[in-house]
Every structure is written in C-alpha cells, then in structure tokens.
PDB file of C-alpha atoms in Angstrom:
ATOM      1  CA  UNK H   1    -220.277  26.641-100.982  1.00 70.00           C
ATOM      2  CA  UNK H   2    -219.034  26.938-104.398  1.00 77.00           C
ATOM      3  CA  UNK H   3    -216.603  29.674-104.219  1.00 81.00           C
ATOM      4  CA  UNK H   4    -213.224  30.353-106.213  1.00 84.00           C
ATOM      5  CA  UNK H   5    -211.236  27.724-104.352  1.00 86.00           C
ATOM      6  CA  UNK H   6    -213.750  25.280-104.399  1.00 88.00           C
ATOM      7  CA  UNK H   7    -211.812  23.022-106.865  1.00 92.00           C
ATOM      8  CA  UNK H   8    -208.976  23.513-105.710  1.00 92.00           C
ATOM      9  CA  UNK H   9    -210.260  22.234-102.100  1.00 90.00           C
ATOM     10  CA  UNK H  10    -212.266  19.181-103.481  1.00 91.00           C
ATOM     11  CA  UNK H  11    -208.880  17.975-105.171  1.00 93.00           C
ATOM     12  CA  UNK H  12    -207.143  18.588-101.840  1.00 90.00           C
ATOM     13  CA  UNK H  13    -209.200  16.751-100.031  1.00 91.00           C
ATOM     14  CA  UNK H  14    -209.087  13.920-102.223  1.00 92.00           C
ATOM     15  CA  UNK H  15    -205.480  14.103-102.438  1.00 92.00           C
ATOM     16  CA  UNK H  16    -205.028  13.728 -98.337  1.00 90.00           C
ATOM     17  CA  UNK H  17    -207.692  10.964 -98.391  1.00 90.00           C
ATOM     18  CA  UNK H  18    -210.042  12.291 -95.986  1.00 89.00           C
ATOM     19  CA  UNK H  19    -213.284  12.573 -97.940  1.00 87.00           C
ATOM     20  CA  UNK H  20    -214.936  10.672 -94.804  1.00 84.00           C
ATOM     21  CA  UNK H  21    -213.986  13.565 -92.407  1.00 84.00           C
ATOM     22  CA  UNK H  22    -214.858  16.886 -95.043  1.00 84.00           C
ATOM     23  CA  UNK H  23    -218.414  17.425 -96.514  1.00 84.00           C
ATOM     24  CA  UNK H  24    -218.720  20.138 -98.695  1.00 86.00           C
ATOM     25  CA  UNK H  25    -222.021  21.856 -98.273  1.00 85.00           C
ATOM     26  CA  UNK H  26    -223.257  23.732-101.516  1.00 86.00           C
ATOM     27  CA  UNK H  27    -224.363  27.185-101.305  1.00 85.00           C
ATOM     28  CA  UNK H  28    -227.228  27.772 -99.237  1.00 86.00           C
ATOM     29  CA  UNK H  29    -230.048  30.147 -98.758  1.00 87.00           C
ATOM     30  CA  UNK H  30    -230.013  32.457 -95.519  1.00 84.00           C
ATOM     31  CA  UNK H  31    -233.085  30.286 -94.761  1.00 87.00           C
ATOM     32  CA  UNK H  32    -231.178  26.912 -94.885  1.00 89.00           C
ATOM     33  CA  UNK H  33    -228.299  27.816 -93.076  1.00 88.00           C
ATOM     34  CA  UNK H  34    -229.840  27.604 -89.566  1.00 87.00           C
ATOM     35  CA  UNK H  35    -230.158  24.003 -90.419  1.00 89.00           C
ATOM     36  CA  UNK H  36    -226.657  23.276 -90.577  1.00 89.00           C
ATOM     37  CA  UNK H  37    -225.392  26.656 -87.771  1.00 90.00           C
ATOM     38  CA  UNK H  38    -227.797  24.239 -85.098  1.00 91.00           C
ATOM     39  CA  UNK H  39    -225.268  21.406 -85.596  1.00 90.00           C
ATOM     40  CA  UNK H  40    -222.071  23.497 -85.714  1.00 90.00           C
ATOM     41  CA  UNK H  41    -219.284  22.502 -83.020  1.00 92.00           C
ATOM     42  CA  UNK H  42    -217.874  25.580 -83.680  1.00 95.00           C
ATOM     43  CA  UNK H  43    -218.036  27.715 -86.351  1.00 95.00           C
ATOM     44  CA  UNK H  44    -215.125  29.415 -89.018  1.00 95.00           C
ATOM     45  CA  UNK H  45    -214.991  33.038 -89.587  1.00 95.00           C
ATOM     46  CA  UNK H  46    -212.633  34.818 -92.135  1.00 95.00           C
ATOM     47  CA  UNK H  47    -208.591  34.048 -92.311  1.00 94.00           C
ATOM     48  CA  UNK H  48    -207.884  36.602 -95.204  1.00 92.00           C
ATOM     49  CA  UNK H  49    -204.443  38.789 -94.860  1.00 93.00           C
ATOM     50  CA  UNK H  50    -205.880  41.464 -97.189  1.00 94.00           C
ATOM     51  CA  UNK H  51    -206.381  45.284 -95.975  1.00 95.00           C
ATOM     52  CA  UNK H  52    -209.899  44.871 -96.000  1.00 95.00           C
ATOM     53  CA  UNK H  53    -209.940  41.573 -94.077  1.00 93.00           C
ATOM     54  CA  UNK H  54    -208.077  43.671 -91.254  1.00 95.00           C
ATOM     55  CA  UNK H  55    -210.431  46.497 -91.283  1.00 96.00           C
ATOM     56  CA  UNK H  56    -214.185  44.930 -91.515  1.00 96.00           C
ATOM     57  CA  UNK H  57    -215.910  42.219 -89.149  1.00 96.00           C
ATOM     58  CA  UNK H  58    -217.664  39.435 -91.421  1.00 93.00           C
ATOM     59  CA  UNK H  59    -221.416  39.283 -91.434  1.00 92.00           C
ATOM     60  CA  UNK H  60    -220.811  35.491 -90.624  1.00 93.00           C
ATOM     61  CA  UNK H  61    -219.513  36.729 -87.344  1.00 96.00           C
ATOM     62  CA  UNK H  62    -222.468  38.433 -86.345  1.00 95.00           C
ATOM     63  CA  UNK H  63    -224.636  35.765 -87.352  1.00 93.00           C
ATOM     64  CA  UNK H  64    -222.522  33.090 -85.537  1.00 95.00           C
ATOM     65  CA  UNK H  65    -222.864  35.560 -82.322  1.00 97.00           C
ATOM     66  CA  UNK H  66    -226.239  35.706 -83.056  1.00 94.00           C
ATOM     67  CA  UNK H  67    -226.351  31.822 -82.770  1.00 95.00           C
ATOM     68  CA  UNK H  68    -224.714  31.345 -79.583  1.00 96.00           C
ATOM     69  CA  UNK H  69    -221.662  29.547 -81.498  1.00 97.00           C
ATOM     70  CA  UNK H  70    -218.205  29.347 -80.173  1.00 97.00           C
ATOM     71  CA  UNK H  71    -215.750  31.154 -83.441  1.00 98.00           C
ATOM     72  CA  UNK H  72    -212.474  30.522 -84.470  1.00 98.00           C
ATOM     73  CA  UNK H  73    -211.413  33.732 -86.747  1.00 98.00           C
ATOM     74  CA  UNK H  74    -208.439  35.183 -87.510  1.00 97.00           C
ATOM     75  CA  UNK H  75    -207.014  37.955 -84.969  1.00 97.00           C
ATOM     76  CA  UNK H  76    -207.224  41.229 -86.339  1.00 97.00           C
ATOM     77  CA  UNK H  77    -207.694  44.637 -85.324  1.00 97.00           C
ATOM     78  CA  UNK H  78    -211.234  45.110 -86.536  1.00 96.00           C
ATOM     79  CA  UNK H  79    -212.276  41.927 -84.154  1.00 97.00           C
ATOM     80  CA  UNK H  80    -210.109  43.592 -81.416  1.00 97.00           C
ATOM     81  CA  UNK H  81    -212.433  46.819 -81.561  1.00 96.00           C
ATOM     82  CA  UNK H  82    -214.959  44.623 -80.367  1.00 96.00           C
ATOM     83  CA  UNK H  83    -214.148  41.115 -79.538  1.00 97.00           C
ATOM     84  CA  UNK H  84    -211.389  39.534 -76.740  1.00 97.00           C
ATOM     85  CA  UNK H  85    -210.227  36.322 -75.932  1.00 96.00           C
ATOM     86  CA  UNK H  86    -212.939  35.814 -73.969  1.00 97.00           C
ATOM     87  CA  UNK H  87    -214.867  35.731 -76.431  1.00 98.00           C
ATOM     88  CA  UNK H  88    -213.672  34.432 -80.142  1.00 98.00           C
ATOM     89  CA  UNK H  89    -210.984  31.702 -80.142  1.00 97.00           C
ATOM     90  CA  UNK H  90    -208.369  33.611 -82.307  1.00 98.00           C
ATOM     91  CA  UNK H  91    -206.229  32.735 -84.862  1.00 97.00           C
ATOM     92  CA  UNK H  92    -203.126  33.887 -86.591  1.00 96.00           C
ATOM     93  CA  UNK H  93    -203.918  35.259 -89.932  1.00 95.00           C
ATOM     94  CA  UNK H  94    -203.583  33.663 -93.326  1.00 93.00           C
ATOM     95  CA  UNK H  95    -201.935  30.602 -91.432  1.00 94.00           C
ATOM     96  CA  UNK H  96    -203.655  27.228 -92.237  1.00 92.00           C
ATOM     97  CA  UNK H  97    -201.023  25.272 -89.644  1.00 94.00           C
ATOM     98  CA  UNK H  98    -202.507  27.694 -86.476  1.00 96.00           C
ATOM     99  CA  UNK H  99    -205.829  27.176 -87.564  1.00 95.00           C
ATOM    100  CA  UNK H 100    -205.050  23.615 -87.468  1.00 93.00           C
ATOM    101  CA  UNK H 101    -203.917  24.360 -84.278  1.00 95.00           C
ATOM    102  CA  UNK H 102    -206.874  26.429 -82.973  1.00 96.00           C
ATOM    103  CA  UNK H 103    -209.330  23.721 -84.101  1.00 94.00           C
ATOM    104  CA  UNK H 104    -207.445  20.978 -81.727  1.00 93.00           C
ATOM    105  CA  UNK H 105    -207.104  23.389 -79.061  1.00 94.00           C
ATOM    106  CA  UNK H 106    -211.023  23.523 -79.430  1.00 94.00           C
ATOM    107  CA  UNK H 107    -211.428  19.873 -79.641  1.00 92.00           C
ATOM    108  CA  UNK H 108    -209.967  19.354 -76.373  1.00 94.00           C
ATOM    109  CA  UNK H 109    -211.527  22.238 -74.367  1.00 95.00           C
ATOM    110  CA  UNK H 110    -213.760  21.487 -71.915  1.00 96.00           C
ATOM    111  CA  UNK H 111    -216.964  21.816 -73.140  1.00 94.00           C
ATOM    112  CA  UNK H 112    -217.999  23.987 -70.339  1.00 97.00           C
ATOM    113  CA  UNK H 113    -215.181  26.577 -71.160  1.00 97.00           C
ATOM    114  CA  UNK H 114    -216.168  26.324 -75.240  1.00 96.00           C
ATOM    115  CA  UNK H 115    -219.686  27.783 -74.093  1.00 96.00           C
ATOM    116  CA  UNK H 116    -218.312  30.515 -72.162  1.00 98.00           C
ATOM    117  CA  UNK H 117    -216.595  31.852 -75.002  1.00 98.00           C
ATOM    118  CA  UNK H 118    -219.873  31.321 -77.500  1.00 97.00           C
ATOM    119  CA  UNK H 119    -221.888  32.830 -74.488  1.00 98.00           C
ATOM    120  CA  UNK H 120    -219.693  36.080 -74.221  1.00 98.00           C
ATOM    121  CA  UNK H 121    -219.786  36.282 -77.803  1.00 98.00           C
ATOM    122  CA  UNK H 122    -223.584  36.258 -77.954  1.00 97.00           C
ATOM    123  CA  UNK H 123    -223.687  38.375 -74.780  1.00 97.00           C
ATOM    124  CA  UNK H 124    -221.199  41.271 -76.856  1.00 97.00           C
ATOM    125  CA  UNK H 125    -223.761  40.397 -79.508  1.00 96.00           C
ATOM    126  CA  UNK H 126    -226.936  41.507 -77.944  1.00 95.00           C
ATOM    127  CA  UNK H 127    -225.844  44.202 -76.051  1.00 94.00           C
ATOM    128  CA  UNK H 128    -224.015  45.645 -78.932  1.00 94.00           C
ATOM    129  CA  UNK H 129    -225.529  44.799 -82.609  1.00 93.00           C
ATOM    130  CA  UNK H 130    -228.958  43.771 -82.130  1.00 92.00           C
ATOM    131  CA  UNK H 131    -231.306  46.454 -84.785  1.00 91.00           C
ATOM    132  CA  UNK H 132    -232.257  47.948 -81.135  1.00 91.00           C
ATOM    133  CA  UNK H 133    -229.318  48.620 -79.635  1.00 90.00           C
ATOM    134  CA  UNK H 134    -228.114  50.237 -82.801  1.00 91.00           C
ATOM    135  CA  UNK H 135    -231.318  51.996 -83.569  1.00 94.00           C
ATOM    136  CA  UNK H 136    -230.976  53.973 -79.798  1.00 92.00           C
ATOM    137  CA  UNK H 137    -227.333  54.931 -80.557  1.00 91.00           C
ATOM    138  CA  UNK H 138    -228.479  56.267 -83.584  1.00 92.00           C
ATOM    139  CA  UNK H 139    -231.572  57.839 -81.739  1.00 94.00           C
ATOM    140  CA  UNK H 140    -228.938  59.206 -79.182  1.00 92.00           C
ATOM    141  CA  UNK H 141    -226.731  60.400 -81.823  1.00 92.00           C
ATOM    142  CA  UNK H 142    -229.690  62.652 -83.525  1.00 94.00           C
ATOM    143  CA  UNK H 143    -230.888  64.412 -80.719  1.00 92.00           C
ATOM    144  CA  UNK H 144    -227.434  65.269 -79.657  1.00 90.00           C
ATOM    145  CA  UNK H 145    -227.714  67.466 -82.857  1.00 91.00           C
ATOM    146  CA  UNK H 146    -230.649  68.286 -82.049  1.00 84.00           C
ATOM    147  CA  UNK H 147    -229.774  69.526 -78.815  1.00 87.00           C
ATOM    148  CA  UNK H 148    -226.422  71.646 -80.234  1.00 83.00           C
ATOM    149  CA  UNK H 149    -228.950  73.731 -82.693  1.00 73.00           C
TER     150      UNK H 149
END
C-alpha cells in the first residue's frame, strides 16, 4: 500500500539496493487482493508493540486463515487466546532482525511442514470464525437468557 511509512520504505529499499527482490503493491480493493493472497508464500500479519496491537487480532489474520496461508505475526497475547505454534509462525514483537529471522526459518521449512501450520490455521479458522460458527454461539448465548427468565 501507501501507508505512513511508505516513503520511508521506498528510500530504504533503494538505499540497500534490492529493488529486484521488493515490489511494492499499491493499495488494493478487497476484490483485488485474492489476486495477489493466491501467490503468497506466506503471508505478514501485524508487528506493532502498541497496547492495542497486544490486545486485538488483525482482520488480515482472519483473512489469511481464511486463505489457507501459512502467517508470520508477531507473538502476542491476543494471538495466544486463539492461535499456537502449530499454527502461526511467531515472531518477537516490534523486532525487524527476528522477523528477518522468522522469514528464513520459513524459507527453509519443508514445504510439507509450512502447510501444516497454514492448514491448522485454516482448520482454527473454520471451526472458530466462520459467520456460522459465530452466529450459533450467539444463538446459544440468547436462549441461555432465555432459558434463566
């Protein structure tokens, strides 16, 4: 995308000389992002040290899930609630040298192991996010007040 450090990337980039290796993408529609999820290796969720970053789960995690992509995020309690090491390649917060890290360790993973991880992802996915599976806890949830009246 485009974002604040976009800039500030670019000239990075430039600077180590490895324009060959990084394409920026700009922003894209929810539409054309499939295009480019299909072709992911693996995919990037969020590395932010901030309060929030510790308490939410990215939508891009979901939709990576969704996707059936192997995820390399930063460890944090709100992925713990839901997510182990079997199932998102984590990270060390706010630390660009162990992502570095993480995306070698990834690069020379068999690629049978890689799609375990992306398959229990998807797997926690479905059986824990989809609209339905949501929609019958919340079901569940009214007729338990229901059932206290």
């Amino acid at each position: 995308g485009d974002g604040q450090e976009f800039s500030a990337m670019r000239a990075r980039v430039d600077d180590l000389g490895i324009n060959g290796i990084v394409r920026f993408i700009p922003r894209l529609s929810q539409k054309n992002i499939v295009f480019y999820l299909k072709e992911a290796h693996v995919c990037l969720g969020t590395f932010g040290t901030s309060g929030k970053a510790q308490r939410v789960i990215s939508n891009k995690i979901y939709e990576y899930c969704s996707a059936g992509k192997p995820i390399i995020t930063a460890d944090t309690p709100a992925m713990r609630e839901q997510f182990d090491e079997k199932s998102i390649i984590f990270t060390k917060t706010g630390d660009a040298a162990a992502l570095a890290e993480s995306l070698r360790f990834v690069s020379c993973m068999p690629r049978e192991k890689v799609c375990k991880i992306a398959l229990r992802g998807y797997t926690i996915f479905i059986n824990s996010f989809t609209p339905r599976f949501i929609g019958l806890q919340f079901k569940n949830l009214l007729n338990n007040i229901n059932e206290k009246k």
